[in-house]
Amino acid sequence: MTVLRVILGDQLTGRLEVVAGADKGRDVILIAEVMAEATYVRHHVKKIAFLFSAMRHFAEALRAAGHVVRYVALDDAANTQSLEGEIRRAVAALQPSRIVVTEPGEWRLRESLKSLEAECGVPLDILPDTRFLCTHAEFDAWAEGRRELRMEYFYREMRRRHGILIEPDGTPAGGRWNFDADNRKPPKPGLASPPRVSFRKDAITLAVLDLVRRHFPDGYGRLEPFHFAVTRRQALRELDHFIAAILPGFGDHQDAMVRGEPYLSHSLLAAYLNAGLLDPLEVCRKAETANRDGLAPLNAAEGFIRQILGWREYVRGLYWRFMPGYVERNALGASEPLPWFYWSGETRMACMREAFAQTRDHAYSHHIQRLMVTGNFALLAGIDPKAVHEWYLAVYADAYEWVEAPNTLGMALYADGGLLASKPYAASGNYINRMSNFCSGCAYDPARSVGEGACPFNALYWDFLARHRDRFSRNARMPHVYATWDRMGPDKQAALRHQAEAHRTAMREGRL
């Protein structure tokens, strides 16, 4: 009998068992574009177009390989506009003996799919997502009994397990596990993005762009120019170009930020990894080979590999270990509504304005801008973490809850109370001024903390530390910060806290 095999929009690879185990003469593969998944948060229109085009191209590749594909386009007249509805409709039409699906990347969807088995009266198998290099059980075994779940130690274990950047005697390449200290140089004059690969849009992509224009006229972000790879072959070309032409310059300035340069030497591969067009181990191996062959320095290769083999696997492990409650965490009691300028980009803060513009135009902003600009501001201002989480989930093409939620709630906002980060990633305007050229020409002065033209990050930073002193003064990494605060004296402290409240008032009133 027929087996109905369901492929989700971020599972576009033939390496998963849901495809590899299919009987081409009997089984049917279901892929569906549905409004429920496109709108449960206000997704960037580029993200929607990227996934729909990649899904359609993958369906064509499956058909060419001999598979039977039931593809439901968004504007199909019979489309129920929910994944669950399309599975029910397929079950009614095909009468399959069972349903097979790979585990979704979001808790809400996994739980929803589980309920379909009883509803449809058909056995439903949820298979593990073998694209990842650490299973849930393996992560739980690593985490069990540990007082702190720090990524660095998990990363070392993953390096050893997969033999990446490991010498024959078992020591790390270069004698160090982590070269992050070498990768924090501020931008030098003329630092710019290397040339990028671009692809001619075919008929499928053009049709998707037209569909998105029609169905999401008020969607967030700019749809064009559209620059995404939408097939595995195109994604591999981008990977090869990155390894050969961009990775060598990635390390030193990976934390730098430059006005008008959204990409610099970042890979832009996360969207392809997270949708299934690239395999994480193949990406890490290519970076390792580039270093071994003398084509990329070790600090660049190691820093890049750490993002994939370390952070990517680690945050997924945290997500599944602590869901469903993880996304509800709010350890610091932050409650300010998300300011409208996160959507409009209209603010006098040049760094925030630049990050918002890059996000709006590209569905992308590199990790330091997400962490130390938009995330840092949300942390300091006390913005509701769930609202911030939903914004990050919506606006970036590489964002799925398993990867986005721990990065936002744990790393950027400390909402998980230190489960992920050993201290809050809080910084004043001085950090942004040192690591970017955003501050020149800004309405605010990063050298001023109070008074007219004072940078909001400065007073908000000190106010954040004062508000949470009971929690952080005992943190082993923060005593010097509180010693500085204490030396200021009560008058200066009061002035900073008054200034911080003035900034929050301006934020609430849309004047910041």
Coordinates of C-alpha atoms in Angstrom, one line a residue:
M1 CA 0.0 0.0 0.0
T2 CA 1.0 3.6 -0.5
V3 CA 3.0 5.4 2.2
L4 CA 2.4 9.1 2.4
R5 CA 5.8 10.8 2.9
V6 CA 5.6 14.4 4.1
I7 CA 8.5 16.9 3.4
L8 CA 8.5 20.2 5.2
G9 CA 9.8 23.4 3.7
D10 CA 13.1 23.3 5.6
Q11 CA 13.8 19.6 4.9
L12 CA 14.8 19.9 1.2
T13 CA 17.3 17.1 0.9
G14 CA 17.3 13.6 -0.5
R15 CA 19.5 12.4 2.3
L16 CA 16.7 12.1 4.8
E17 CA 15.1 8.7 5.2
V18 CA 11.7 10.2 4.3
V19 CA 13.0 10.4 0.8
A20 CA 15.8 7.8 0.7
G21 CA 13.5 5.1 2.0
A22 CA 10.7 5.8 -0.5
D23 CA 9.4 3.2 -2.9
K24 CA 9.3 5.2 -6.1
G25 CA 6.6 3.0 -7.6
R26 CA 4.3 3.1 -4.6
D27 CA 4.8 6.0 -2.2
V28 CA 3.7 9.6 -2.6
I29 CA 5.7 12.6 -1.4
L30 CA 3.6 15.5 -0.1
I31 CA 5.0 19.1 -0.2
A32 CA 2.7 21.9 0.6
E33 CA 2.9 25.7 0.5
V34 CA 0.4 26.8 3.2
M35 CA -0.6 30.2 4.5
A36 CA -0.6 29.0 8.1
E37 CA 3.2 28.4 8.0
A38 CA 3.8 31.6 6.0
T39 CA 2.0 33.8 8.5
Y40 CA 2.2 32.4 12.0
V41 CA 4.7 35.2 12.5
R42 CA 5.2 38.1 10.1
H43 CA 7.8 36.4 8.0
H44 CA 10.0 38.5 5.7
V45 CA 8.8 38.2 2.1
K46 CA 12.2 37.2 0.9
K47 CA 12.2 34.2 3.3
I48 CA 8.8 33.1 2.0
A49 CA 10.0 33.5 -1.6
F50 CA 13.2 31.6 -0.9
L51 CA 11.4 28.7 0.7
F52 CA 8.6 28.4 -1.9
S53 CA 11.1 28.6 -4.8
A54 CA 13.4 26.0 -3.1
M55 CA 10.4 23.7 -2.4
R56 CA 9.2 23.9 -6.0
H57 CA 12.7 23.2 -7.4
F58 CA 13.2 20.3 -5.0
A59 CA 9.8 18.8 -6.1
E60 CA 11.0 19.0 -9.7
A61 CA 14.3 17.2 -8.7
L62 CA 12.3 14.5 -7.0
R63 CA 10.1 14.0 -10.0
A64 CA 13.1 13.8 -12.2
A65 CA 14.5 11.1 -9.9
G66 CA 11.3 9.0 -10.4
H67 CA 9.4 9.9 -7.3
V68 CA 5.6 10.6 -7.3
V69 CA 5.1 14.1 -5.8
R70 CA 1.9 15.6 -4.6
Y71 CA 2.8 19.3 -4.6
V72 CA 0.2 21.8 -3.3
A73 CA 0.9 25.4 -4.4
L74 CA -0.3 28.3 -2.2
D75 CA -2.9 29.4 -4.8
D76 CA -4.3 25.9 -5.5
A77 CA -8.0 26.2 -5.3
A78 CA -8.4 23.2 -3.0
N79 CA -5.5 24.2 -0.6
T80 CA -6.7 24.1 3.0
Q81 CA -3.8 26.5 3.9
S82 CA -2.6 24.4 6.8
L83 CA -0.1 21.6 6.8
E84 CA -2.4 19.5 8.9
G85 CA -5.2 20.1 6.5
E86 CA -3.2 19.1 3.5
I87 CA -2.1 15.9 5.2
R88 CA -5.8 15.1 6.0
R89 CA -6.7 15.8 2.4
A90 CA -3.9 13.6 1.0
V91 CA -5.0 10.8 3.4
A92 CA -8.6 11.0 2.2
A93 CA -7.5 10.9 -1.5
L94 CA -4.7 8.3 -1.3
Q95 CA -5.8 6.1 1.6
P96 CA -2.2 5.4 2.7
S97 CA -1.1 2.6 5.0
R98 CA 0.9 5.0 7.0
I99 CA 2.3 8.6 7.1
V100 CA 6.0 9.3 7.4
V101 CA 7.5 12.7 8.3
T102 CA 10.9 13.9 9.5
E103 CA 10.8 15.6 12.9
P104 CA 9.9 19.3 12.5
G105 CA 12.3 22.0 13.7
E106 CA 9.6 23.6 16.0
W107 CA 7.9 22.1 19.0
R108 CA 4.5 23.5 18.0
L109 CA 4.5 21.7 14.7
R110 CA 5.8 18.4 16.1
E111 CA 3.0 18.3 18.7
S112 CA 0.4 19.2 16.0
L113 CA 1.6 16.4 13.7
K114 CA 1.5 13.9 16.6
S115 CA -2.2 14.6 17.0
L116 CA -2.9 13.7 13.4
E117 CA -2.3 10.0 13.9
A118 CA -5.5 9.5 16.0
E119 CA -7.4 12.0 14.0
C120 CA -6.6 10.4 10.6
G121 CA -6.7 6.8 11.8
V122 CA -3.4 6.1 10.1
P123 CA -0.1 5.3 11.8
L124 CA 2.3 8.2 11.7
D125 CA 6.0 7.8 12.0
I126 CA 8.1 10.9 13.0
L127 CA 11.7 10.1 12.0
P128 CA 14.8 11.7 13.5
D129 CA 16.3 14.6 11.5
T130 CA 19.6 13.0 10.6
R131 CA 21.0 16.2 9.0
F132 CA 22.1 17.2 12.4
L133 CA 25.4 15.8 13.9
C134 CA 24.2 15.4 17.5
T135 CA 21.0 13.5 18.3
H136 CA 18.7 14.5 21.1
A137 CA 19.8 11.5 23.1
E138 CA 23.5 12.3 22.6
F139 CA 23.0 15.9 23.7
D140 CA 21.0 14.9 26.8
A141 CA 23.8 12.4 27.7
W142 CA 26.4 15.2 27.4
A143 CA 24.3 17.6 29.4
E144 CA 23.3 15.1 32.2
G145 CA 24.9 15.9 35.5
R146 CA 26.6 19.1 34.3
R147 CA 26.2 22.2 36.5
E148 CA 26.6 24.5 33.5
L149 CA 25.9 23.7 29.8
R150 CA 28.6 25.8 28.1
M151 CA 28.9 25.6 24.4
E152 CA 32.7 25.6 24.5
Y153 CA 32.9 22.1 26.1
F154 CA 30.2 20.7 23.9
Y155 CA 32.1 22.1 20.8
R156 CA 35.3 20.3 21.9
E157 CA 33.4 17.0 22.2
M158 CA 32.0 17.5 18.7
R159 CA 35.4 18.3 17.3
R160 CA 36.8 15.1 18.8
R161 CA 33.8 13.0 17.7
H162 CA 34.0 14.1 14.1
G163 CA 37.8 14.5 13.9
I164 CA 37.6 18.1 12.6
L165 CA 40.7 20.3 13.1
I166 CA 42.2 17.5 15.3
E167 CA 45.8 16.5 15.0
P168 CA 46.8 12.8 14.9
D169 CA 47.7 12.9 18.6
G170 CA 44.2 14.1 19.5
T171 CA 45.2 17.7 20.2
P172 CA 43.4 20.7 18.6
A173 CA 45.0 22.1 15.4
G174 CA 47.2 25.0 16.3
G175 CA 47.3 24.0 20.0
R176 CA 44.1 25.8 20.9
W177 CA 40.4 24.9 20.7
N178 CA 39.1 28.4 20.1
F179 CA 40.6 31.4 18.2
D180 CA 37.8 33.8 19.0
A181 CA 40.2 36.2 20.7
D182 CA 41.9 36.7 17.3
N183 CA 38.6 37.5 15.5
R184 CA 37.5 40.7 17.2
K185 CA 39.4 43.4 15.3
P186 CA 37.5 46.6 14.6
P187 CA 36.8 47.6 11.0
K188 CA 39.8 49.0 9.2
P189 CA 39.3 51.8 6.6
G190 CA 37.9 50.4 3.4
L191 CA 36.7 47.1 4.8
A192 CA 34.0 45.9 2.4
S193 CA 32.1 42.9 1.3
P194 CA 33.9 40.7 -1.3
P195 CA 32.0 40.0 -4.6
R196 CA 29.2 37.5 -4.2
V197 CA 27.7 34.8 -6.5
S198 CA 24.4 35.7 -8.1
F199 CA 22.0 33.5 -10.1
R200 CA 19.7 34.1 -13.0
K201 CA 16.1 33.7 -11.9
D202 CA 14.4 30.9 -13.8
A203 CA 10.7 30.6 -14.5
I204 CA 9.9 28.9 -11.2
T205 CA 11.5 31.6 -9.1
L206 CA 9.9 34.3 -11.2
A207 CA 6.5 32.7 -10.7
V208 CA 7.1 32.5 -6.9
L209 CA 8.1 36.2 -6.7
D210 CA 4.9 37.1 -8.5
L211 CA 2.9 34.9 -6.1
V212 CA 4.5 36.5 -3.1
R213 CA 3.8 40.0 -4.4
R214 CA 0.1 39.1 -4.9
H215 CA -0.5 37.2 -1.7
F216 CA 1.7 39.2 0.7
P217 CA 1.3 42.8 -0.4
D218 CA 1.8 44.1 3.1
G219 CA 4.5 41.6 4.1
Y220 CA 7.6 42.8 5.9
G221 CA 10.7 43.6 4.0
R222 CA 11.8 44.1 0.4
L223 CA 11.2 41.3 -2.0
E224 CA 13.7 42.3 -4.6
P225 CA 16.5 42.2 -5.5
F226 CA 16.2 38.5 -4.8
H227 CA 19.6 36.9 -4.5
F228 CA 19.1 33.5 -2.9
A229 CA 20.3 30.1 -4.2
V230 CA 17.2 27.9 -4.6
T231 CA 18.7 24.5 -5.5
R232 CA 21.4 22.4 -4.0
R233 CA 23.6 22.9 -7.1
Q234 CA 23.4 26.7 -6.6
A235 CA 23.9 26.4 -2.9
L236 CA 27.1 24.3 -3.5
R237 CA 28.3 27.0 -5.9
E238 CA 27.9 29.6 -3.1
L239 CA 29.7 27.3 -0.7
D240 CA 32.6 26.8 -3.0
H241 CA 32.9 30.5 -3.7
F242 CA 32.8 31.3 0.0
I243 CA 35.6 28.8 0.8
A244 CA 37.8 29.9 -2.0
A245 CA 37.3 33.7 -2.1
I246 CA 35.8 34.8 1.2
L247 CA 36.7 32.4 4.1
P248 CA 40.4 33.6 4.0
G249 CA 39.3 37.0 5.2
F250 CA 36.5 35.9 7.6
G251 CA 38.4 35.6 10.8
D252 CA 40.0 38.8 11.8
H253 CA 37.0 41.1 11.3
Q254 CA 34.1 38.8 11.9
D255 CA 32.8 41.0 14.7
A256 CA 33.2 44.2 12.7
M257 CA 30.2 46.3 11.4
V258 CA 30.4 48.7 8.5
R259 CA 27.7 51.1 7.2
G260 CA 26.3 49.9 3.9
E261 CA 28.1 46.6 4.1
P262 CA 25.6 43.9 5.3
Y263 CA 27.7 40.9 4.4
L264 CA 31.5 41.6 4.8
S265 CA 33.1 38.2 4.9
H266 CA 30.2 36.3 6.4
S267 CA 29.2 33.1 4.6
L268 CA 25.4 33.7 4.1
L269 CA 25.1 29.9 4.1
A270 CA 22.9 29.5 7.2
A271 CA 19.6 29.8 5.2
Y272 CA 20.8 26.9 3.0
L273 CA 22.0 24.8 5.8
N274 CA 18.8 25.2 7.7
A275 CA 16.6 24.5 4.7
G276 CA 18.5 21.3 3.8
L277 CA 20.3 22.5 0.6
L278 CA 23.7 22.0 2.3
D279 CA 24.9 19.4 4.7
P280 CA 26.7 20.7 7.9
L281 CA 29.5 18.1 7.8
E282 CA 30.3 18.8 4.2
V283 CA 30.6 22.5 4.9
C284 CA 32.8 22.0 7.9
R285 CA 35.0 19.5 5.9
K286 CA 35.5 22.0 3.1
A287 CA 36.6 24.7 5.6
E288 CA 39.0 22.3 7.3
T289 CA 40.5 21.3 3.9
A290 CA 41.0 25.0 3.0
N291 CA 43.0 25.4 6.2
R292 CA 45.0 22.2 5.7
D293 CA 45.8 23.3 2.2
G294 CA 47.0 26.7 3.3
L295 CA 44.2 28.5 1.6
A296 CA 42.5 29.9 4.8
P297 CA 44.1 30.9 8.1
L298 CA 43.3 28.8 11.2
N299 CA 41.4 31.5 13.0
A300 CA 39.1 31.9 10.0
A301 CA 38.5 28.2 9.5
E302 CA 38.1 27.5 13.2
G303 CA 35.7 30.4 13.8
F304 CA 33.5 29.4 10.9
I305 CA 33.5 25.7 11.9
R306 CA 32.6 26.6 15.5
Q307 CA 29.5 28.4 14.3
I308 CA 28.2 25.2 12.6
L309 CA 29.7 22.3 14.6
G310 CA 29.5 24.1 17.9
W311 CA 26.8 26.8 18.1
R312 CA 24.3 25.3 15.6
E313 CA 24.3 21.8 17.2
Y314 CA 24.5 23.2 20.7
V315 CA 21.5 25.5 20.5
R316 CA 19.4 22.8 18.9
G317 CA 20.2 20.5 21.7
L318 CA 19.2 23.2 24.3
Y319 CA 16.0 23.9 22.5
W320 CA 14.7 20.4 22.5
R321 CA 16.0 19.6 26.0
F322 CA 14.1 22.6 27.5
M323 CA 11.0 22.9 25.4
P324 CA 8.2 23.6 25.6
G325 CA 8.8 26.0 28.4
Y326 CA 12.0 27.6 27.0
V327 CA 10.2 30.2 24.9
E328 CA 8.2 31.4 27.9
R329 CA 11.3 32.1 30.0
N330 CA 11.8 35.7 31.2
A331 CA 14.3 35.5 34.0
L332 CA 14.9 39.3 34.1
G333 CA 11.2 40.2 34.2
A334 CA 11.4 42.3 31.0
S335 CA 8.0 43.7 30.0
E336 CA 8.4 46.7 27.7
P337 CA 6.5 46.3 24.4
L338 CA 8.5 45.8 21.2
P339 CA 9.1 49.4 19.9
W340 CA 7.5 50.0 16.5
F341 CA 10.9 51.0 15.1
Y342 CA 11.9 47.3 15.1
W343 CA 9.5 47.0 12.2
S344 CA 9.7 50.5 10.6
G345 CA 13.4 51.1 11.0
E346 CA 12.6 54.7 11.9
T347 CA 14.9 55.7 14.7
R348 CA 17.6 58.4 15.3
M349 CA 20.0 55.7 16.5
A350 CA 22.3 55.1 13.5
C351 CA 23.4 51.7 14.5
M352 CA 19.9 50.4 15.0
R353 CA 18.7 52.1 11.8
E354 CA 21.5 50.4 9.9
A355 CA 20.7 47.0 11.3
F356 CA 17.0 47.4 10.6
A357 CA 17.7 48.6 7.0
Q358 CA 19.9 45.6 6.3
T359 CA 17.3 43.3 7.8
R360 CA 14.5 44.8 5.8
D361 CA 16.5 44.7 2.5
H362 CA 18.2 41.3 2.8
A363 CA 16.3 39.2 5.4
Y364 CA 19.8 39.1 6.9
S365 CA 22.0 40.9 9.4
H366 CA 25.2 39.3 10.7
H367 CA 25.5 37.8 14.1
I368 CA 27.2 40.7 15.9
Q369 CA 24.5 43.1 14.7
R370 CA 21.8 40.7 15.9
L371 CA 23.5 40.2 19.3
M372 CA 25.2 43.5 20.1
V373 CA 23.0 46.1 18.4
T374 CA 19.3 45.0 18.1
G375 CA 19.6 42.3 20.8
N376 CA 21.7 44.5 23.1
F377 CA 19.2 47.3 22.9
A378 CA 16.3 45.0 23.7
L379 CA 18.2 43.6 26.7
L380 CA 19.1 47.0 28.1
A381 CA 15.7 48.5 27.5
G382 CA 13.9 45.6 29.1
I383 CA 11.8 44.6 26.1
D384 CA 9.5 41.6 26.5
P385 CA 11.6 38.6 25.4
K386 CA 8.8 36.8 23.7
A387 CA 8.1 39.8 21.5
V388 CA 11.7 40.0 20.6
H389 CA 11.9 36.3 19.9
E390 CA 8.9 36.5 17.5
W391 CA 10.5 39.4 15.7
Y392 CA 13.8 37.6 15.1
L393 CA 11.9 34.5 14.0
A394 CA 10.0 36.5 11.5
V395 CA 12.6 38.8 9.8
Y396 CA 15.6 36.5 9.1
A397 CA 15.7 34.0 6.2
D398 CA 17.7 31.6 8.3
A399 CA 15.5 31.7 11.4
Y400 CA 13.7 28.6 12.7
E401 CA 12.6 28.3 16.3
W402 CA 15.1 25.6 17.2
V403 CA 18.1 27.9 16.3
E404 CA 16.6 31.3 16.8
A405 CA 15.0 30.9 20.2
P406 CA 18.1 30.0 22.2
N407 CA 20.2 32.6 20.4
T408 CA 17.6 35.3 21.1
L409 CA 16.3 34.3 24.6
G410 CA 19.5 32.8 25.9
M411 CA 22.4 34.7 24.3
A412 CA 20.9 38.1 23.5
L413 CA 18.4 38.6 26.3
Y414 CA 19.5 36.4 29.1
A415 CA 15.9 35.5 29.5
D416 CA 16.8 31.9 30.3
G417 CA 18.6 33.0 33.4
G418 CA 22.1 31.9 32.3
L419 CA 21.3 28.5 31.0
L420 CA 23.2 29.4 27.8
A421 CA 25.4 32.4 28.6
S422 CA 27.7 32.8 31.6
K423 CA 26.8 36.5 31.7
P424 CA 24.5 39.0 29.9
Y425 CA 25.9 40.3 26.6
A426 CA 25.3 43.9 27.7
A427 CA 27.4 46.7 26.2
S428 CA 27.4 50.5 26.1
G429 CA 27.7 52.7 23.0
N430 CA 31.5 52.5 23.4
Y431 CA 31.5 48.9 22.1
I432 CA 29.4 49.8 19.0
N433 CA 31.6 52.8 18.4
R434 CA 34.8 50.7 18.6
M435 CA 33.5 47.8 16.4
S436 CA 31.7 49.8 13.7
N437 CA 31.6 53.1 11.8
F438 CA 27.9 53.6 12.6
C439 CA 28.4 56.3 15.2
S440 CA 29.8 58.9 12.9
G441 CA 27.0 61.2 11.9
C442 CA 24.6 59.7 14.5
A443 CA 22.2 62.0 16.3
Y444 CA 23.6 60.6 19.5
D445 CA 27.2 60.8 20.8
P446 CA 28.7 57.6 22.1
A447 CA 31.0 59.6 24.3
R448 CA 28.1 61.2 26.2
S449 CA 26.0 59.4 28.8
V450 CA 23.7 62.1 30.0
G451 CA 22.2 65.3 28.6
E452 CA 21.3 66.4 25.1
G453 CA 22.6 64.0 22.4
A454 CA 23.7 61.3 24.9
C455 CA 23.8 57.8 23.3
P456 CA 20.9 55.8 24.7
F457 CA 23.0 52.7 25.0
N458 CA 25.1 54.3 27.7
A459 CA 22.6 55.2 30.3
L460 CA 20.5 52.2 29.5
Y461 CA 23.6 50.0 30.1
W462 CA 24.2 51.4 33.6
D463 CA 20.6 51.4 34.5
F464 CA 20.3 47.7 33.4
L465 CA 23.2 46.8 35.7
A466 CA 21.7 48.8 38.6
R467 CA 18.3 47.2 38.2
H468 CA 19.7 43.7 38.2
R469 CA 22.5 44.1 40.7
D470 CA 21.2 41.4 43.0
R471 CA 21.5 38.9 40.2
F472 CA 24.8 39.9 38.6
S473 CA 27.0 41.4 41.3
R474 CA 28.0 37.9 42.3
N475 CA 28.8 36.8 38.8
A476 CA 32.5 36.0 38.6
R477 CA 32.8 37.9 35.3
M478 CA 31.3 41.1 36.4
P479 CA 32.8 42.5 39.7
H480 CA 34.8 45.1 37.9
V481 CA 31.7 46.5 36.3
Y482 CA 30.0 47.0 39.6
A483 CA 33.2 48.5 41.1
T484 CA 33.1 51.1 38.4
W485 CA 29.4 51.8 39.1
D486 CA 30.1 52.2 42.8
R487 CA 32.9 54.7 42.2
M488 CA 30.6 57.0 40.3
G489 CA 28.8 58.1 43.4
P490 CA 25.1 58.7 44.1
D491 CA 24.7 61.9 42.0
K492 CA 26.1 60.5 38.8
Q493 CA 24.2 57.2 39.3
A494 CA 20.9 59.1 39.8
A495 CA 21.6 61.2 36.7
L496 CA 22.3 58.0 34.6
R497 CA 19.1 56.3 35.8
H498 CA 17.0 59.4 35.2
Q499 CA 18.5 59.6 31.7
A500 CA 17.7 55.9 31.1
E501 CA 14.1 56.5 32.0
A502 CA 14.0 59.5 29.6
H503 CA 15.2 57.2 26.8
R504 CA 12.6 54.6 27.7
T505 CA 9.9 57.2 27.6
A506 CA 11.1 58.4 24.2
M507 CA 11.2 54.8 23.0
R508 CA 7.6 54.3 24.1
E509 CA 6.5 57.5 22.3
G510 CA 8.4 56.7 19.1
R511 CA 10.9 59.6 19.6
L512 CA 14.2 57.7 20.1

